[in-house]
Short mmCIF file of C-alpha atoms in Angstrom, two decimals:
data_model
loop_
_atom_site.label_atom_id
_atom_site.label_comp_id
_atom_site.label_asym_id
_atom_site.label_seq_id
_atom_site.Cartn_x
_atom_site.Cartn_y
_atom_site.Cartn_z
CA MET W 18 79.56 121.31 86.36
CA SER W 19 82.83 122.94 87.32
CA ASP W 20 85.81 120.80 88.24
CA ILE W 21 85.96 122.60 91.61
CA TYR W 22 82.32 121.76 92.39
CA GLU W 23 82.64 118.15 91.25
CA SER W 24 85.79 117.66 93.33
CA ALA W 25 84.19 119.25 96.41
CA ALA W 26 80.97 117.25 95.98
CA ASN W 27 82.88 113.98 95.59
CA SER W 28 85.04 114.61 98.64
CA LEU W 29 81.98 115.49 100.72
CA GLY W 30 80.05 112.41 99.59
CA LEU W 31 77.28 114.39 97.92
CA PHE W 32 76.74 111.96 95.04
CA SER W 33 75.28 109.19 97.20
CA SER W 34 71.59 110.27 97.10
CA PRO W 35 69.35 109.05 94.26
CA CYS W 36 66.68 111.77 94.86
CA LEU W 37 68.15 114.82 93.24
CA THR W 38 67.54 117.44 90.62
CA LYS W 39 69.61 120.22 89.09
CA VAL W 40 69.04 123.87 90.01
CA GLU W 41 70.49 126.92 88.31
CA LEU W 42 71.34 130.08 90.24
CA ARG W 43 71.84 133.44 88.54
CA LEU W 44 73.12 136.31 90.66
CA THR W 45 72.86 140.07 90.66
CA CYS W 46 73.72 142.73 93.24
CA LYS W 47 72.20 146.17 93.77
CA GLY W 48 73.82 149.16 95.44
CA ILE W 49 77.17 147.72 96.48
CA SER W 50 78.93 150.15 98.83
CA ASP W 51 81.65 152.15 97.13
CA ARG W 52 84.32 152.07 99.86
CA ASP W 53 87.26 153.03 97.67
CA ALA W 54 87.63 156.79 97.37
CA LEU W 55 89.40 156.55 94.03
CA SER W 56 87.48 153.82 92.19
CA LYS W 57 84.24 151.87 92.02
CA PRO W 58 84.17 148.26 93.27
CA ASP W 59 85.22 145.33 91.08
CA PRO W 60 82.84 142.73 92.57
CA CYS W 61 83.05 138.95 92.46
CA ILE W 62 80.84 136.44 94.31
CA VAL W 63 82.23 133.21 95.78
CA LEU W 64 79.79 130.34 96.38
CA ASN W 65 80.55 128.07 99.34
CA MET W 66 78.73 124.90 100.42
CA GLN W 67 78.71 123.47 103.94
CA SER W 68 78.98 119.78 104.65
CA HIS W 69 79.91 118.08 107.91
CA GLY W 70 80.58 121.49 109.48
CA GLN W 71 83.13 122.47 106.82
CA TRP W 72 82.70 125.25 104.26
CA MET W 73 84.20 124.55 100.85
CA GLU W 74 84.41 126.84 97.84
CA VAL W 75 82.24 125.48 95.04
CA ASP W 76 82.65 128.12 92.35
CA ARG W 77 82.87 131.85 91.73
CA THR W 78 81.54 134.45 89.34
CA GLU W 79 83.53 136.56 86.97
CA VAL W 80 84.81 139.95 88.17
CA ILE W 81 82.81 142.88 86.82
CA ARG W 82 84.98 145.99 86.73
CA SER W 83 83.85 149.33 88.19
CA CYS W 84 80.25 148.36 88.92
CA VAL W 85 77.95 148.87 91.93
CA ASN W 86 74.99 146.98 90.34
CA PRO W 87 76.51 143.90 88.68
CA THR W 88 74.54 141.19 86.90
CA TYR W 89 76.74 138.14 86.50
CA SER W 90 76.72 135.96 83.40
CA LYS W 91 78.04 132.98 85.40
CA VAL W 92 75.31 130.42 86.09
CA PHE W 93 75.81 128.12 89.07
CA THR W 94 74.37 124.66 88.34
CA LEU W 95 74.03 122.65 91.52
CA ASP W 96 72.63 119.30 92.50
CA PHE W 97 69.63 119.69 94.83
CA TYR W 98 69.06 116.71 97.11
CA PHE W 99 65.49 116.35 98.33
CA GLU W 100 64.95 115.97 102.07
CA GLU W 101 68.51 117.09 102.84
CA VAL W 102 69.62 120.40 104.31
CA GLN W 103 72.10 122.03 101.97
CA ARG W 104 73.70 125.21 103.24
CA LEU W 105 75.09 127.71 100.78
CA ARG W 106 77.04 130.87 101.55
CA PHE W 107 77.61 133.68 99.07
CA GLU W 108 80.59 135.95 99.75
CA LEU W 109 80.95 139.25 97.91
CA TYR W 110 84.50 140.46 97.30
CA ASP W 111 85.94 143.62 95.79
CA ILE W 112 88.79 142.38 93.60
CA ASN W 113 91.31 145.18 93.15
#
């Protein structure tokens, strides 16, 4: 578990439920728009989690240079709490 995720989870009180399991998320993108005229995108995905109406960054993937169809090696390992709504948001950025 990343230090960022652990810190965010602790501050949001996410370690209080005994009914949980771990889930792993692996991400890939297909056909990212090439909006730069001079270069291909350098994509990175940021994972955010919502709790109490606040979005907090949990973790992020590596940047894959000059790629419109990236497959990330980063694996997000998250705690999944049964019978609780857990909202995740994935933001795709072009890091130039």
